[in-house]
Tab-separated table of C-alpha atoms in Angstrom:
chain	number	residue	atom	x	y	z
A	1	MET	CA	-57.500	-33.487	-0.637
A	2	ILE	CA	-57.057	-29.978	0.605
A	3	GLU	CA	-57.849	-30.971	4.112
A	4	ASN	CA	-55.101	-33.498	3.994
A	5	VAL	CA	-52.555	-30.841	2.733
A	6	THR	CA	-53.600	-28.186	5.411
A	7	LYS	CA	-53.743	-30.912	8.075
A	8	GLY	CA	-57.214	-29.537	9.199
A	9	PHE	CA	-55.952	-26.166	9.997
A	10	GLY	CA	-57.616	-22.839	9.044
A	11	ILE	CA	-61.460	-22.170	8.779
A	12	ALA	CA	-62.814	-23.870	5.706
A	13	PHE	CA	-61.384	-27.412	6.436
A	14	SER	CA	-61.217	-27.516	10.168
A	15	ASN	CA	-63.898	-28.892	12.281
A	16	GLY	CA	-64.895	-29.535	15.993
A	17	ASN	CA	-63.393	-27.232	18.718
A	18	ARG	CA	-60.777	-25.911	16.371
A	19	TRP	CA	-63.317	-24.625	13.881
A	20	LYS	CA	-65.464	-23.179	16.611
A	21	GLU	CA	-62.336	-21.331	18.257
A	22	ILE	CA	-60.870	-20.008	15.049
A	23	ARG	CA	-64.154	-18.973	13.443
A	24	ARG	CA	-65.180	-17.084	16.571
A	25	PHE	CA	-61.882	-15.367	16.698
A	26	THR	CA	-62.064	-14.557	13.035
A	27	ILE	CA	-65.614	-13.030	13.098
A	28	MET	CA	-64.812	-10.973	16.262
A	29	THR	CA	-61.369	-9.633	14.858
A	30	LEU	CA	-62.692	-8.732	11.457
A	31	ARG	CA	-65.561	-6.681	13.256
A	32	ASN	CA	-62.889	-5.067	15.390
A	33	LEU	CA	-60.996	-4.248	12.046
A	34	GLY	CA	-64.227	-2.663	10.576
A	35	MET	CA	-66.129	-5.372	8.949
A	36	GLY	CA	-69.511	-3.969	8.105
A	37	LYS	CA	-68.435	-0.460	9.111
A	38	ARG	CA	-67.385	2.640	7.075
A	39	ASN	CA	-63.712	2.171	7.188
A	40	ILE	CA	-63.809	-1.084	5.390
A	41	GLU	CA	-66.088	0.563	2.732
A	42	ASP	CA	-63.326	3.228	2.393
A	43	ARG	CA	-60.708	0.547	1.726
A	44	VAL	CA	-62.993	-0.954	-0.934
A	45	GLN	CA	-63.544	2.342	-2.605
A	46	GLU	CA	-59.830	3.089	-2.678
A	47	GLU	CA	-59.062	-0.168	-4.258
A	48	ALA	CA	-61.891	0.366	-6.814
A	49	GLN	CA	-60.175	3.585	-7.879
A	50	ARG	CA	-56.984	1.756	-8.397
A	51	LEU	CA	-58.642	-0.980	-10.306
A	52	VAL	CA	-60.308	1.746	-12.592
A	53	GLU	CA	-56.922	3.332	-13.134
A	54	GLU	CA	-55.377	0.002	-14.034
A	55	LEU	CA	-58.213	-0.758	-16.537
A	56	ARG	CA	-57.620	2.655	-18.119
A	57	LYS	CA	-54.134	1.732	-18.850
A	58	THR	CA	-55.482	-0.615	-21.489
A	59	LYS	CA	-56.657	2.357	-23.453
A	60	GLY	CA	-59.745	0.474	-24.740
A	61	SER	CA	-57.809	-2.229	-26.346
A	62	PRO	CA	-58.868	-5.888	-26.138
A	63	CYS	CA	-57.654	-7.510	-22.987
A	64	ASP	CA	-58.479	-10.225	-20.325
A	65	PRO	CA	-59.178	-8.367	-17.113
A	66	SER	CA	-59.549	-11.555	-15.060
A	67	PHE	CA	-56.173	-11.289	-13.405
A	68	ILE	CA	-56.537	-7.581	-12.573
A	69	LEU	CA	-60.098	-8.426	-11.117
A	70	ASN	CA	-58.503	-10.960	-8.949
A	71	CYS	CA	-55.917	-8.626	-7.615
A	72	ALA	CA	-58.273	-6.065	-6.634
A	73	PRO	CA	-60.286	-8.140	-3.892
A	74	CYS	CA	-57.211	-9.699	-2.960
A	75	ASN	CA	-55.565	-6.293	-2.075
A	76	VAL	CA	-58.452	-5.406	0.080
A	77	ILE	CA	-58.206	-8.764	2.029
A	78	CYS	CA	-54.376	-8.439	2.327
A	79	SER	CA	-54.797	-4.953	3.725
A	80	ILE	CA	-57.028	-6.243	6.404
A	81	THR	CA	-55.085	-9.376	7.248
A	82	PHE	CA	-51.499	-8.084	7.126
A	83	GLN	CA	-51.612	-4.462	6.313
A	84	ASN	CA	-50.050	-4.928	2.787
A	85	HIS	CA	-51.075	-3.368	-0.383
A	86	PHE	CA	-49.520	-4.663	-3.466
A	87	ASP	CA	-48.978	-2.964	-6.896
A	88	TYR	CA	-50.801	-4.932	-9.565
A	89	LYS	CA	-47.376	-5.697	-11.070
A	90	ASP	CA	-45.836	-6.888	-7.918
A	91	LYS	CA	-44.180	-10.161	-8.568
A	92	GLU	CA	-44.932	-11.578	-5.153
A	93	ILE	CA	-48.746	-11.026	-5.307
A	94	LEU	CA	-48.744	-12.038	-8.973
A	95	THR	CA	-47.133	-15.464	-8.179
A	96	PHE	CA	-49.456	-15.767	-5.237
A	97	MET	CA	-52.559	-15.083	-7.075
A	98	GLU	CA	-51.349	-17.448	-9.858
A	99	LYS	CA	-51.264	-20.300	-7.297
A	100	VAL	CA	-54.695	-19.401	-5.919
A	101	ASN	CA	-56.162	-19.361	-9.491
A	102	GLU	CA	-54.512	-22.668	-10.514
A	103	ASN	CA	-55.957	-24.265	-7.560
A	104	VAL	CA	-59.479	-22.987	-8.116
A	105	LYS	CA	-59.356	-24.285	-11.737
A	106	ILE	CA	-58.004	-27.705	-10.691
A	107	MET	CA	-60.542	-28.038	-7.830
A	108	SER	CA	-63.339	-27.332	-10.215
A	109	SER	CA	-62.156	-29.791	-12.908
A	110	PRO	CA	-63.960	-33.091	-13.578
A	111	ARG	CA	-60.961	-34.985	-12.659
A	112	MET	CA	-60.804	-33.457	-9.126
A	113	GLN	CA	-64.591	-34.159	-8.725
A	114	VAL	CA	-63.654	-37.920	-9.296
A	115	CYS	CA	-60.872	-37.742	-6.847
A	116	ASN	CA	-63.142	-36.124	-4.159
A	117	SER	CA	-65.785	-38.891	-4.783
A	118	PHE	CA	-63.013	-41.635	-4.440
A	119	PRO	CA	-60.236	-40.297	-2.172
A	120	SER	CA	-58.196	-43.335	-2.443
A	121	LEU	CA	-57.446	-42.593	-6.057
A	122	ILE	CA	-55.728	-39.375	-5.227
A	123	ASP	CA	-52.274	-40.838	-4.670
A	124	TYR	CA	-52.505	-43.086	-7.756
A	125	PHE	CA	-54.508	-41.047	-10.203
A	126	PRO	CA	-52.105	-38.958	-12.445
A	127	GLY	CA	-52.952	-35.400	-13.306
A	128	THR	CA	-52.683	-31.719	-12.413
A	129	HIS	CA	-54.463	-32.239	-9.057
A	130	HIS	CA	-51.113	-33.121	-7.540
A	131	LYS	CA	-50.110	-29.432	-8.021
A	132	ILE	CA	-52.672	-28.348	-5.381
A	133	ALA	CA	-50.371	-29.647	-2.512
A	134	LYS	CA	-47.378	-27.779	-4.062
A	135	ASN	CA	-49.319	-24.457	-4.599
A	136	ILE	CA	-50.592	-24.584	-0.902
A	137	ASN	CA	-47.278	-25.210	0.443
A	138	TYR	CA	-45.930	-22.240	-1.554
A	139	MET	CA	-48.667	-19.946	-0.196
A	140	LYS	CA	-48.275	-21.251	3.307
A	141	SER	CA	-44.505	-20.668	3.296
A	142	TYR	CA	-45.031	-17.097	1.987
A	143	LEU	CA	-47.642	-16.261	4.583
A	144	LEU	CA	-45.562	-17.725	7.371
A	145	LYS	CA	-42.854	-15.313	6.280
A	146	LYS	CA	-45.203	-12.377	6.540
A	147	ILE	CA	-46.225	-13.730	10.115
A	148	GLU	CA	-42.660	-13.852	11.269
A	149	GLU	CA	-42.118	-10.244	9.997
A	150	HIS	CA	-45.131	-9.150	12.085
A	151	GLN	CA	-43.916	-11.131	15.080
A	152	GLU	CA	-40.672	-9.026	15.045
A	153	SER	CA	-42.556	-5.666	14.922
A	154	LEU	CA	-45.475	-6.620	17.059
A	155	ASP	CA	-46.898	-3.934	19.298
A	156	VAL	CA	-49.384	-5.650	21.718
A	157	THR	CA	-50.836	-2.144	22.644
A	158	ASN	CA	-51.700	-1.299	19.021
A	159	PRO	CA	-52.620	-4.077	16.753
A	160	ARG	CA	-52.993	-3.035	13.083
A	161	ASP	CA	-54.307	-5.967	11.243
A	162	PHE	CA	-55.700	-9.557	11.579
A	163	VAL	CA	-52.133	-11.044	11.926
A	164	GLU	CA	-51.407	-8.918	14.848
A	165	TYR	CA	-54.596	-9.615	16.640
A	166	TYR	CA	-53.963	-13.304	16.154
A	167	LEU	CA	-50.277	-13.097	17.612
A	168	ILE	CA	-51.604	-11.329	20.489
A	169	LYS	CA	-54.205	-13.947	21.213
A	170	GLN	CA	-51.387	-16.501	20.736
A	171	LYS	CA	-49.446	-14.910	23.580
A	172	GLN	CA	-52.585	-14.978	25.793
A	173	ALA	CA	-53.231	-18.610	25.036
A	174	ASN	CA	-49.750	-19.738	25.690
A	175	HIS	CA	-50.623	-21.442	29.043
A	176	ILE	CA	-53.262	-23.548	27.347
A	177	GLU	CA	-51.819	-26.947	26.695
A	178	GLN	CA	-53.476	-27.622	23.377
A	179	SER	CA	-54.022	-24.119	21.996
A	180	GLU	CA	-55.298	-23.769	18.594
A	181	TYR	CA	-53.372	-20.501	18.029
A	182	SER	CA	-50.389	-21.723	16.000
A	183	HIS	CA	-48.581	-20.027	13.143
A	184	GLU	CA	-49.650	-22.756	10.660
A	185	ASN	CA	-53.353	-22.301	11.787
A	186	LEU	CA	-52.935	-18.631	11.246
A	187	ALA	CA	-51.420	-19.191	7.657
A	188	CYS	CA	-54.140	-21.623	6.642
A	189	SER	CA	-56.935	-19.218	7.873
A	190	ILE	CA	-55.331	-16.289	5.877
A	191	MET	CA	-55.349	-18.657	2.771
A	192	ASP	CA	-59.015	-19.432	3.445
A	193	LEU	CA	-59.874	-15.683	3.584
A	194	ILE	CA	-57.927	-14.816	0.470
A	195	GLY	CA	-59.165	-17.926	-1.426
A	196	ALA	CA	-62.821	-17.557	-0.626
A	197	GLY	CA	-63.103	-13.720	-0.787
A	198	THR	CA	-60.931	-13.241	-4.032
A	199	GLU	CA	-62.644	-15.802	-6.189
A	200	THR	CA	-66.241	-15.028	-5.369
A	201	MET	CA	-65.661	-11.364	-5.692
A	202	SER	CA	-63.557	-11.509	-8.898
A	203	SER	CA	-66.259	-13.801	-10.453
A	204	THR	CA	-68.874	-11.184	-9.504
A	205	LEU	CA	-66.961	-8.403	-11.189
A	206	ARG	CA	-66.296	-10.342	-14.369
A	207	TYR	CA	-69.912	-11.038	-14.757
A	208	ALA	CA	-70.695	-7.375	-14.131
A	209	LEU	CA	-68.314	-6.334	-16.758
A	210	LEU	CA	-69.780	-8.720	-19.214
A	211	LEU	CA	-73.301	-7.434	-18.593
A	212	LEU	CA	-72.008	-3.791	-19.051
A	213	MET	CA	-70.501	-4.873	-22.365
A	214	LYS	CA	-73.734	-6.488	-23.457
A	215	TYR	CA	-75.867	-3.599	-22.323
A	216	PRO	CA	-73.787	-0.471	-22.861
A	217	HIS	CA	-76.886	1.716	-22.580
A	218	VAL	CA	-77.292	0.617	-18.900
A	219	PRO	CA	-74.255	2.426	-17.068
A	220	GLY	CA	-75.271	5.183	-15.167
A	221	LYS	CA	-78.717	3.930	-14.639
A	222	TYR	CA	-80.170	1.616	-11.865
A	223	THR	CA	-83.557	0.200	-11.099
A	224	VAL	CA	-85.282	0.716	-7.783
A	225	THR	CA	-88.112	-1.548	-6.663
A	226	SER	CA	-91.170	0.632	-5.756
A	227	LEU	CA	-92.270	-1.071	-2.618
A	228	THR	CA	-95.107	1.426	-1.911
A	229	SER	CA	-97.073	0.562	-4.922
A	230	VAL	CA	-96.866	-3.147	-4.142
A	231	LEU	CA	-97.408	-3.077	-0.315
A	232	HIS	CA	-100.245	-0.606	-0.720
A	233	ASP	CA	-102.100	-2.300	-3.559
A	234	SER	CA	-105.695	-2.229	-2.507
A	235	LYS	CA	-106.505	-5.136	-4.948
A	236	GLU	CA	-104.279	-7.461	-2.865
A	237	PHE	CA	-104.591	-5.716	0.517
A	238	PRO	CA	-108.122	-4.221	0.871
A	239	ASN	CA	-107.043	-2.164	3.929
A	240	PRO	CA	-103.348	-1.169	3.001
A	241	GLU	CA	-103.156	1.547	5.629
A	242	MET	CA	-104.169	-0.763	8.539
A	243	PHE	CA	-102.629	-3.637	10.373
A	244	ASP	CA	-104.829	-6.410	9.198
A	245	PRO	CA	-103.873	-10.042	9.789
A	246	GLY	CA	-106.841	-10.936	7.379
A	247	HIS	CA	-104.615	-9.878	4.388
A	248	PHE	CA	-102.657	-13.156	4.953
A	249	LEU	CA	-105.532	-15.392	5.748
A	250	ASP	CA	-107.654	-17.310	3.052
A	251	GLU	CA	-111.422	-17.843	3.292
A	252	ASN	CA	-110.957	-20.853	5.778
A	253	ARG	CA	-108.841	-18.593	8.064
A	254	ASN	CA	-105.697	-20.468	7.094
A	255	PHE	CA	-102.363	-18.722	6.354
A	256	LYS	CA	-101.834	-17.675	2.771
A	257	LYS	CA	-98.617	-16.550	1.122
A	258	SER	CA	-98.786	-13.275	-0.790
A	259	ASP	CA	-96.182	-12.489	-3.413
A	260	TYR	CA	-97.133	-8.806	-2.967
A	261	PHE	CA	-95.509	-8.843	0.514
A	262	MET	CA	-91.800	-7.800	0.120
A	263	PRO	CA	-90.830	-6.162	3.386
A	264	PHE	CA	-87.091	-6.635	2.507
A	265	SER	CA	-87.442	-5.444	-1.147
A	266	ALA	CA	-87.154	-7.834	-4.206
A	267	GLY	CA	-84.637	-10.475	-5.153
A	268	ASN	CA	-83.503	-13.799	-3.733
A	269	ARG	CA	-82.106	-14.111	-0.215
């Protein structure tokens, strides 16, 4: 359904050459903007401080932090995509996040699962899933307005955010007959970044808070896996100080897996 509304634009619901082109551009640009580097970490830490201050305003009274926890990762993404940081009470971002949250709830509903399994029912099946298109169109209009603002103040010699890098690429690709760098594709790509990054991160934060409430003695403590004691266990590895392929061979000289071998620490990957 979302693919029909976005017309195949963006990252998540595009395919073929469009997907390859926009995905390649997105990864390259996010790296240019500091993805995986210290300056992105600094932005996250700054937003974390704002989040803590916002939570302190509750003064320990019962509250539902879901919306605040949504705004924090959204702010980090917005600062990267179009150089904006919003106050947690800003009406524009609150409305935008309401649309994002509503779409997430609708898409995860049993009714929507049925519609996805039988797409022909979408136009005839009554229900809240029809709000998805309205919400997406609202978000797209909002982002297109932001893009136009950037277009007016664009300095091609000094791109500051994802939108400006995209607009510069758009100018460079003007001579290409079927360029993928349209404003609509940009708006849908930003929606994908915000939608994917906000929901996953806010869910993780909510779960972390739940664990801290359940185990109040844990804050301030953390567990570190002692890899040395495992990787140098002489019972499992007779010659732990030596490079010995025999540690991973059984009596028939066939490969055997060892649960003690954890070169990248413990936990699922």
